[in-house]
Coordinates of C-alpha atoms and ligand atoms in Angstrom, one line a residue:
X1 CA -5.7 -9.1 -3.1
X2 CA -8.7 -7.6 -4.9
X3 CA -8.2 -6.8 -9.2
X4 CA -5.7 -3.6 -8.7
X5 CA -4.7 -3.3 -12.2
X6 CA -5.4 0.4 -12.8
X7 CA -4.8 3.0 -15.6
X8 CA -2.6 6.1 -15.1
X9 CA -5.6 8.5 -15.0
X10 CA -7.4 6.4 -12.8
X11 CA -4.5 6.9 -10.4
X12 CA -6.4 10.8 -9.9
X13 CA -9.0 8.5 -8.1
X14 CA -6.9 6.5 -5.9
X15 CA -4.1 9.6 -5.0
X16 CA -7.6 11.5 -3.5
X17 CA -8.8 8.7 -1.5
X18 CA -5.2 9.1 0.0
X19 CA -5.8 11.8 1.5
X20 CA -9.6 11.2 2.2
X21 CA -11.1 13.1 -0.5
X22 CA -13.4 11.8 -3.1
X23 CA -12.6 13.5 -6.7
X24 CA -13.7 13.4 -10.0
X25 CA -13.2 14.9 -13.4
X26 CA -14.8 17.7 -14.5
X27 CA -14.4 18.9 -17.9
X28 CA -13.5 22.9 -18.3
X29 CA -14.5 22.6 -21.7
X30 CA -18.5 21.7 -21.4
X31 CA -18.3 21.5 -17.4
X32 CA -19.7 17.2 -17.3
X33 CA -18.4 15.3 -14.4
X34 CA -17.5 11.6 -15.4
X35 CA -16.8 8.4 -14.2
X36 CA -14.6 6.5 -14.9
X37 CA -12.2 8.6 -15.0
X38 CA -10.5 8.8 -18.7
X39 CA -8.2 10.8 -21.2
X40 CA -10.9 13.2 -22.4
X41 CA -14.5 14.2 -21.8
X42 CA -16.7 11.3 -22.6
X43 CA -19.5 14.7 -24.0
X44 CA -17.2 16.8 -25.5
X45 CA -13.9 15.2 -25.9
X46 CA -12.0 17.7 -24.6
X47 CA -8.6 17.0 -23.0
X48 CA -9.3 19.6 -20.1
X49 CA -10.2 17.7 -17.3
X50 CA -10.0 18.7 -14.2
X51 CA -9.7 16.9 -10.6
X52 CA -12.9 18.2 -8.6
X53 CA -14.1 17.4 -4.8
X54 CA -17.0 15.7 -4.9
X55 CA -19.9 15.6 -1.9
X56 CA -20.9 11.9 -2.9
X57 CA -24.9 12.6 -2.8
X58 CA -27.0 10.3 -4.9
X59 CA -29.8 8.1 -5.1
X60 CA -29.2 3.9 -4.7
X61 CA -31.2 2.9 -8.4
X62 CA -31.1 -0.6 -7.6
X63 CA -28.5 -2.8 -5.6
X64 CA -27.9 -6.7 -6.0
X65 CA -25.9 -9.3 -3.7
X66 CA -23.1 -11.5 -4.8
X67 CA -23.1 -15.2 -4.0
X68 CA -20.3 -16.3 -6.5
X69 CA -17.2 -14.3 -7.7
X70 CA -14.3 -16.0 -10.2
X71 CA -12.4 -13.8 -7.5
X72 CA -10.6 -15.2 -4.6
X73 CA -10.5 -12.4 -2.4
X74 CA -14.3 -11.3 -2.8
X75 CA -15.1 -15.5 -3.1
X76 CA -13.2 -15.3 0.6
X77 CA -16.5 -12.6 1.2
X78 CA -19.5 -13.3 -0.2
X79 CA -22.3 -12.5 0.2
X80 CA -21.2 -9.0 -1.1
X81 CA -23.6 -6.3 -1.2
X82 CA -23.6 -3.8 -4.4
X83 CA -25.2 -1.4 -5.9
X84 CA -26.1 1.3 -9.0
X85 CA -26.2 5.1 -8.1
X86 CA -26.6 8.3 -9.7
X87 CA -24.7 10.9 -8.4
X88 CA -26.2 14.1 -8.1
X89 CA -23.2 15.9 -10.0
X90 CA -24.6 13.4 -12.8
X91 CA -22.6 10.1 -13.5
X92 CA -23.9 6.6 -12.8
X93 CA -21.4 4.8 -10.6
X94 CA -21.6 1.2 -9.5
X95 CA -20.8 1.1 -6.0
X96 CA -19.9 -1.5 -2.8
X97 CA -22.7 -1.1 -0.6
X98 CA -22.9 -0.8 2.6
X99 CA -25.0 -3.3 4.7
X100 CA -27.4 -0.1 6.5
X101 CA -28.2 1.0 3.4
X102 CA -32.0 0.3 2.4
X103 CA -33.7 -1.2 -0.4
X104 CA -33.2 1.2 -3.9
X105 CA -35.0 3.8 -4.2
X106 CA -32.5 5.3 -1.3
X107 CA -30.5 8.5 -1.0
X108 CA -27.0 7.8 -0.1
X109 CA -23.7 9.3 0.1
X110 CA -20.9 7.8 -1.8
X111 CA -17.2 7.8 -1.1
X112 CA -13.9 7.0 -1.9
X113 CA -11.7 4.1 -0.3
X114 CA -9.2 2.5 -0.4
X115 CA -9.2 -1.1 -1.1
X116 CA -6.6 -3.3 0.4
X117 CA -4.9 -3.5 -2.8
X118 CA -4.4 0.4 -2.8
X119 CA -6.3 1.1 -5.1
X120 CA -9.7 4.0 -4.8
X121 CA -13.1 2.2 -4.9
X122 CA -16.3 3.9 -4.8
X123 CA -18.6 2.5 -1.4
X124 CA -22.1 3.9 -1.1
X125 CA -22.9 4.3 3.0
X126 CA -26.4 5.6 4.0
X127 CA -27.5 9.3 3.8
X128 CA -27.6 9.8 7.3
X129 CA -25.3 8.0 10.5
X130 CA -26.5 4.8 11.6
X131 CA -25.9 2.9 14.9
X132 CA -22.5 0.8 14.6
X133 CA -22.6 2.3 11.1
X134 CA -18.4 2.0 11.4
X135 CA -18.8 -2.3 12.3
X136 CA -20.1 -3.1 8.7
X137 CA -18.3 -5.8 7.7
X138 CA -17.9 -5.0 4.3
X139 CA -16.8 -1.6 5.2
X140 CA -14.1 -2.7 7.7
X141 CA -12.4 -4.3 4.6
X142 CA -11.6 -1.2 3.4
X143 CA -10.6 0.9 6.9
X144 CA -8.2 -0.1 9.7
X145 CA -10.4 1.0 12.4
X146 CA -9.1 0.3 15.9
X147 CA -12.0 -1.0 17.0
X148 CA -11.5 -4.8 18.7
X149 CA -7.9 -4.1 17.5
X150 CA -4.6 -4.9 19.0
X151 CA -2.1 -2.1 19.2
X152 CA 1.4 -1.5 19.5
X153 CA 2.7 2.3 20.1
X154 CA 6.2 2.6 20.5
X155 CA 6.9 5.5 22.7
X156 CA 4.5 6.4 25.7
X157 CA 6.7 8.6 27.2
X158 CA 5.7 12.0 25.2
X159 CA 2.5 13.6 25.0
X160 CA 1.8 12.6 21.8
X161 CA 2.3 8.8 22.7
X162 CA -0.3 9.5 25.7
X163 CA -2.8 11.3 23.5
X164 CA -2.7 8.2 20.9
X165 CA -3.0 5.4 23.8
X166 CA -5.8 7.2 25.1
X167 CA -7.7 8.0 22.0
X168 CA -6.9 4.5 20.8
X169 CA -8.4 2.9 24.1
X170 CA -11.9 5.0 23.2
X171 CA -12.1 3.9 20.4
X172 CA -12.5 0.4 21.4
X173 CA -8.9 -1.2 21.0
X174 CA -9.0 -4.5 22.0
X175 CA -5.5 -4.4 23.6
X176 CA -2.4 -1.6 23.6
X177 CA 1.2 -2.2 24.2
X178 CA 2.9 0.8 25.1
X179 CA 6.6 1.5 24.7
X180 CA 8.5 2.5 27.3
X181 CA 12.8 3.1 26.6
X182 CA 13.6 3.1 30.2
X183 CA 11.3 0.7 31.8
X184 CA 13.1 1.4 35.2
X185 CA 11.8 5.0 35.3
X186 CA 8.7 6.5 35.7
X187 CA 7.8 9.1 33.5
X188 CA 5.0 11.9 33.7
X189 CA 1.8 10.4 33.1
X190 CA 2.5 7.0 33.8
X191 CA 0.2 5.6 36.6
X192 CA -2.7 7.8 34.0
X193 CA -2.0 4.8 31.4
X194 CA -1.4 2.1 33.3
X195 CA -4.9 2.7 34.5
X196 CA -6.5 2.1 31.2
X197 CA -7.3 -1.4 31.0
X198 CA -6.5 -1.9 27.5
X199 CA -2.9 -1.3 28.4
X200 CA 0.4 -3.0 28.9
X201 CA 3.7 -1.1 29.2
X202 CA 6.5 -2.8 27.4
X203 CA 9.9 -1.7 27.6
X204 CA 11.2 -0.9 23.7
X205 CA 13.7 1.5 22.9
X206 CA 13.6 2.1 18.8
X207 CA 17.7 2.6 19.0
X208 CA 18.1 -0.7 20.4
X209 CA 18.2 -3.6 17.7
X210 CA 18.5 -6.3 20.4
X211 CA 16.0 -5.1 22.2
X212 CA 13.5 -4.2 19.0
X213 CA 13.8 -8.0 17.8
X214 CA 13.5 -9.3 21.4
X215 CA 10.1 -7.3 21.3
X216 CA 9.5 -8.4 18.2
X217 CA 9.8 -12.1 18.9
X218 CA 7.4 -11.9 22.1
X219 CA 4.3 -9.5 20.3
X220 CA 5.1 -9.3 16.7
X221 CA 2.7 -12.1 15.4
X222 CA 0.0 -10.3 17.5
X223 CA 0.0 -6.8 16.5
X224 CA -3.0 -5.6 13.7
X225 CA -1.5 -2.2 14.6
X226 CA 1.5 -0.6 14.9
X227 CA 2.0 3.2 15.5
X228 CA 5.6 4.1 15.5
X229 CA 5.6 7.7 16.9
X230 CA 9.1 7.5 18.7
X231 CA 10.7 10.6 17.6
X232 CA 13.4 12.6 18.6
X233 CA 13.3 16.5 18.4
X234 CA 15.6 19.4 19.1
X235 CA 15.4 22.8 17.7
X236 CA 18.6 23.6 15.7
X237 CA 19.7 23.9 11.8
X238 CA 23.1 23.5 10.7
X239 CA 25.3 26.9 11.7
X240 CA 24.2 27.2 15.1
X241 CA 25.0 24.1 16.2
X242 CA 28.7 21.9 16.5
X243 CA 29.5 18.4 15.4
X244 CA 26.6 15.6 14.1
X245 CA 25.7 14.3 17.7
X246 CA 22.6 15.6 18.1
X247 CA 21.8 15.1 13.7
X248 CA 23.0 11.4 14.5
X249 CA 20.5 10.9 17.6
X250 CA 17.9 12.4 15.4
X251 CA 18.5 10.1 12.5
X252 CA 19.0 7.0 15.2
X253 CA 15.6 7.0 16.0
X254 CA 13.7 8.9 13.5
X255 CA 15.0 6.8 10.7
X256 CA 16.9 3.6 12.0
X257 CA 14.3 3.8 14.3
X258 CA 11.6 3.1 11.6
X259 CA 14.1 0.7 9.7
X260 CA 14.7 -1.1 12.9
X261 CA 11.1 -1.6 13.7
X262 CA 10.3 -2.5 10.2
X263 CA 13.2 -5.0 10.2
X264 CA 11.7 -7.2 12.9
X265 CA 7.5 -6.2 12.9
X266 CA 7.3 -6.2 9.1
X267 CA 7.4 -10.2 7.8
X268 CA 4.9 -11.2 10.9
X269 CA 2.5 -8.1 9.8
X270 CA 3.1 -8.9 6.3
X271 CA 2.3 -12.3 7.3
X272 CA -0.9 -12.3 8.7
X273 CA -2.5 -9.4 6.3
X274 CA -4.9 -12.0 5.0
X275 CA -5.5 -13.5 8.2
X276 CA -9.5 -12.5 8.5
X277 CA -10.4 -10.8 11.1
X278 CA -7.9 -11.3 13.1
X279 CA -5.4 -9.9 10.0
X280 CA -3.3 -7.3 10.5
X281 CA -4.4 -4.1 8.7
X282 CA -2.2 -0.8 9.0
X283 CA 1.2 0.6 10.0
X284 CA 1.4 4.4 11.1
X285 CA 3.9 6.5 11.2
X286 CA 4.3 10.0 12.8
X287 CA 6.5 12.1 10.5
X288 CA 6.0 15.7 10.0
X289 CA 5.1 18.5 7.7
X290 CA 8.6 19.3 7.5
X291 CA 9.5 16.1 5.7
X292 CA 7.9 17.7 2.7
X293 CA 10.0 21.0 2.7
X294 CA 12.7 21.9 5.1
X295 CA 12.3 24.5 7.9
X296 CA 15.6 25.5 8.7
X297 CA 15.2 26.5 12.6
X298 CA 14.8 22.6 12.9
X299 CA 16.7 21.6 9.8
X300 CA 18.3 18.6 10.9
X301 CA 15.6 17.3 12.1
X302 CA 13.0 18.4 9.4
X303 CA 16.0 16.2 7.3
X304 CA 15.5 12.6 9.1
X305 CA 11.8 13.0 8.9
X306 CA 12.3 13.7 5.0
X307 CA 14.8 10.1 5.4
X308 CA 12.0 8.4 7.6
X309 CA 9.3 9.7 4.5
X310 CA 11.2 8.2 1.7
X311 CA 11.9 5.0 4.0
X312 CA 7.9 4.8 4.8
X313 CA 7.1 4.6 0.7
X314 CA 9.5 1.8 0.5
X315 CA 7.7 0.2 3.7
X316 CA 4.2 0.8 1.8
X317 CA 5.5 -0.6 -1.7
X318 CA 6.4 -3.7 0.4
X319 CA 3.5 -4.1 2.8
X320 CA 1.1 -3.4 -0.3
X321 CA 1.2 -6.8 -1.4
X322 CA 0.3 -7.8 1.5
X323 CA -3.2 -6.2 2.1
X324 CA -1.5 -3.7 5.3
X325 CA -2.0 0.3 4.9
X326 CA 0.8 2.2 5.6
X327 CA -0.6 5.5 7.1
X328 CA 1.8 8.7 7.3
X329 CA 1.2 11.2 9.7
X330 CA 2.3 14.9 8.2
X331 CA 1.7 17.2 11.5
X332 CA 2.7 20.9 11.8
X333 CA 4.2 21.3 14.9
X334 CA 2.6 19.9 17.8
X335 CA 2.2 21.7 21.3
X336 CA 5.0 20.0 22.7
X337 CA 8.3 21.4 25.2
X338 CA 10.6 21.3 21.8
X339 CA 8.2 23.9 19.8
X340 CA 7.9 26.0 22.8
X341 CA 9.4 28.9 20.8
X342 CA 7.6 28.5 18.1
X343 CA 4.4 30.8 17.9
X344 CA 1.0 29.5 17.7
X345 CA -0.8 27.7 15.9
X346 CA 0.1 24.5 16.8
X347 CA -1.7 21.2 17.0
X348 CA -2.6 19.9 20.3
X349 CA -1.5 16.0 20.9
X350 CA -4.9 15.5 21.7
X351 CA -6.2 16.9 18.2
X352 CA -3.5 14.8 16.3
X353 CA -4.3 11.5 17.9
X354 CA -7.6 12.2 17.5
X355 CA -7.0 12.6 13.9
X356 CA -5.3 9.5 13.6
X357 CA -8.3 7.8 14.7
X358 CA -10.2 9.5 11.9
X359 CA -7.8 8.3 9.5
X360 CA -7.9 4.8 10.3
X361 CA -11.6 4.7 10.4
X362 CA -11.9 6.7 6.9
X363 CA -9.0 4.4 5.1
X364 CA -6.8 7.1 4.9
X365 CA -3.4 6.9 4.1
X366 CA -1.6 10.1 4.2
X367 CA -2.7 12.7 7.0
X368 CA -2.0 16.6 7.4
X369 CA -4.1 17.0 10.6
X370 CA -4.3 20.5 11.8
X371 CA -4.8 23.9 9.9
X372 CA -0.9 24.6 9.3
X373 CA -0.2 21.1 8.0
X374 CA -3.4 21.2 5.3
X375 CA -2.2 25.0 4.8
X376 CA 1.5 23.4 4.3
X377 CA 0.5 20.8 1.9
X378 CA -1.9 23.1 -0.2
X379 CA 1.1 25.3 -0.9
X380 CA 3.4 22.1 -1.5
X381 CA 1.4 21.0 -4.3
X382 CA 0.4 24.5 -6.0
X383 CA 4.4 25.2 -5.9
X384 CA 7.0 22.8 -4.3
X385 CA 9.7 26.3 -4.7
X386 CA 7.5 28.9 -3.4
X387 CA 6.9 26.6 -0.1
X388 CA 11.0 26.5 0.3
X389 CA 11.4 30.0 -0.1
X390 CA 8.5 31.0 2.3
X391 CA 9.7 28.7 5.1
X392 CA 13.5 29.8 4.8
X393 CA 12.3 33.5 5.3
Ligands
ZN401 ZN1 -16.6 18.2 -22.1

């Protein structure tokens, strides 16, 4: 693991890399940005600080390569490129560098990662794209990009699964097992994925122990990847609706689903999350938008997302240690046959696996793709009460 002792406040750094976004304080008091972050204004000492979105631009002062470090992960590394830049908004950061970038003076564009300890660093990648800019091999340490990866999605049957596999195959996967709950059927859009080379259907039903650790047993020490975006939907809240049947098949695979899955893929990804570049890197899960804050036309099953949610931060807690990225996927409704009476908008499968990709090429670890989910979470962190109230109306 790379150092990932961190103070409170420098949390603010590492909670916006989360979500892709590279923040920094500001001071309302005298208006200087700063780094690193601290309890007041390094100018003014004003308490007032303020989280602010930052574009990144600066100029490379002077960079230097590493041949030794007292550190075992970065000793694993060397040589390790870094560098000195001054931001435009006005702080000097020292940043990892990324292996296009030129000889100082350079202008770059600095942003925030995640590091496989969890924890935000600053890398410095050049001003403008670069062939193979995404194969740098400092910068992989810090995504989970598909790329030469091998990949296990657990439910091809849905459009969403179909979108993913595809999107996954372009974006170079090296190999993708598809899940398939009743390999004795075909189902819509089947000959389309067997036809992508990259692919071999497997049969895996996520309500199946037996047949989870069987699956486990045969792949499990192979997989760098593993999207779990088995889910089962129906359209009902609590008073239009008898008995817990369709609640319980909701919860079987949206939650014990996930536990399930974890169970038996977990110790082999936690296992090799070290392993070079063959390691295992990141473990996504599709949840929803409605884990956050119930919508009560599909209460029950906005409720085992919100169980699957608070079971995915105990799977990152324990994969953490381990170097592999847990990546939750927070989607507004997708354009699918069980939000056919919802009215637009609504994200395309295509747009959310497309998303995903994103995400796992940027380091990100929690995603609202789409224009309701990143209007869904705005409102969630301005006012947690106003967002129940608006979607109960
Ligand atoms: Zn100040």
């Amino acid at each position: 693991m790379p150092p990932a002792a961190r103070s409170r406040v420098a949390l603010g750094l590492t909670a916006a890399a989360a979500l892709g976004r590279f923040e920094l304080q500001q001071c309302r008091a005298c208006g200087m940005v700063q780094y690193p972050p601290r309890e007041a204004c390094q100018s003014c000492l004003s308490i007032k600080l303020t989280w602010k979105a930052q574009t990144g631009e600066g100029e490379l002062l002077a960079s230097t390569v590493l041949h030794h470090s007292n550190d075992l992960f970065f000793r694993e590394r060397l040589p390790w490129r870094l560098g000195l830049i001054r931001l435009a908004s006005g702080p000097a950061v020292v940043a990892h560098l990324h292996g296009d970038v030129p000889a100082a003076p350079a202008m770059v564009r600095v942003a925030a990662r995640l590091d496989r300890a969890g924890q935000a660093v600053l890398v410095a990648l050049p001003d403008k794209e670069t062939p193979h800019m995404a194969d740098d091999r400092q910068l992989r340490e810090f995504t989970c990009d598909p790329k030469f990866r091998k990949i296990l999605v657990t439910d091809g049957k849905t459009a969403t699964g179909q979108a993913l596999v595809k999107a996954l195959a372009a974006a170079g996967a090296d190999l993708i097992w598809v899940g398939h709950a009743e390999p004795w059927k075909k189902f819509s859009g089947f000959d389309e994925l067997e036809k992508i080379p990259q692919v071999t259907l497997v049969p895996l039903d996520v309500t199946d122990s037996k047949n989870v650790r069987e699956l486990a047993a045969e792949i499990g020490g192979k997989v760098d990847i593993l999207v779990n975006n088995a889910e089962y939907h129906r359209a009902f809240g609590i008073s239009n609706r008898q008995g817990v049947e369709t609640a319980r098949a909701e919860m079987d695979v949206n939650y014990f689903g996930l536990l399930r899955l974890a169970q038996e893929f977990g110790p082999a990804l936690r296992s090799r999350g070290a392993d070079g570049l063959a390691s295992a890197v990141a473990w996504v899960n599709l949840l929803s938008v409605y884990a956050l804050a119930n919508f009560p036309p599909h209460g029950t099953f906005s409720a085992s997302k919100a169980a699957a949610h608070s079971l995915a931060q105990c799977l990152r807690a324990e994969m953490r240690p381990a170097g592999v990225r847990v990546v939750n996927l927070f989607p507004g409704p997708i354009d699918d046959e069980w939000n056919q009476l919802l009215p637009p908008p609504k994200i395309a499968p295509q747009a959310l696996a497309n998303a995903l990709v994103k995400a796992l090429r940027d380091g990100i670890e929690d995603v609202y793709p789409g224009d309701v989910a990143q209007e869904w979470l705005e409102r969630w962190r301005d006012n947690p009460k106003a967002l129940e109230r608006e979607l109960s109306a």
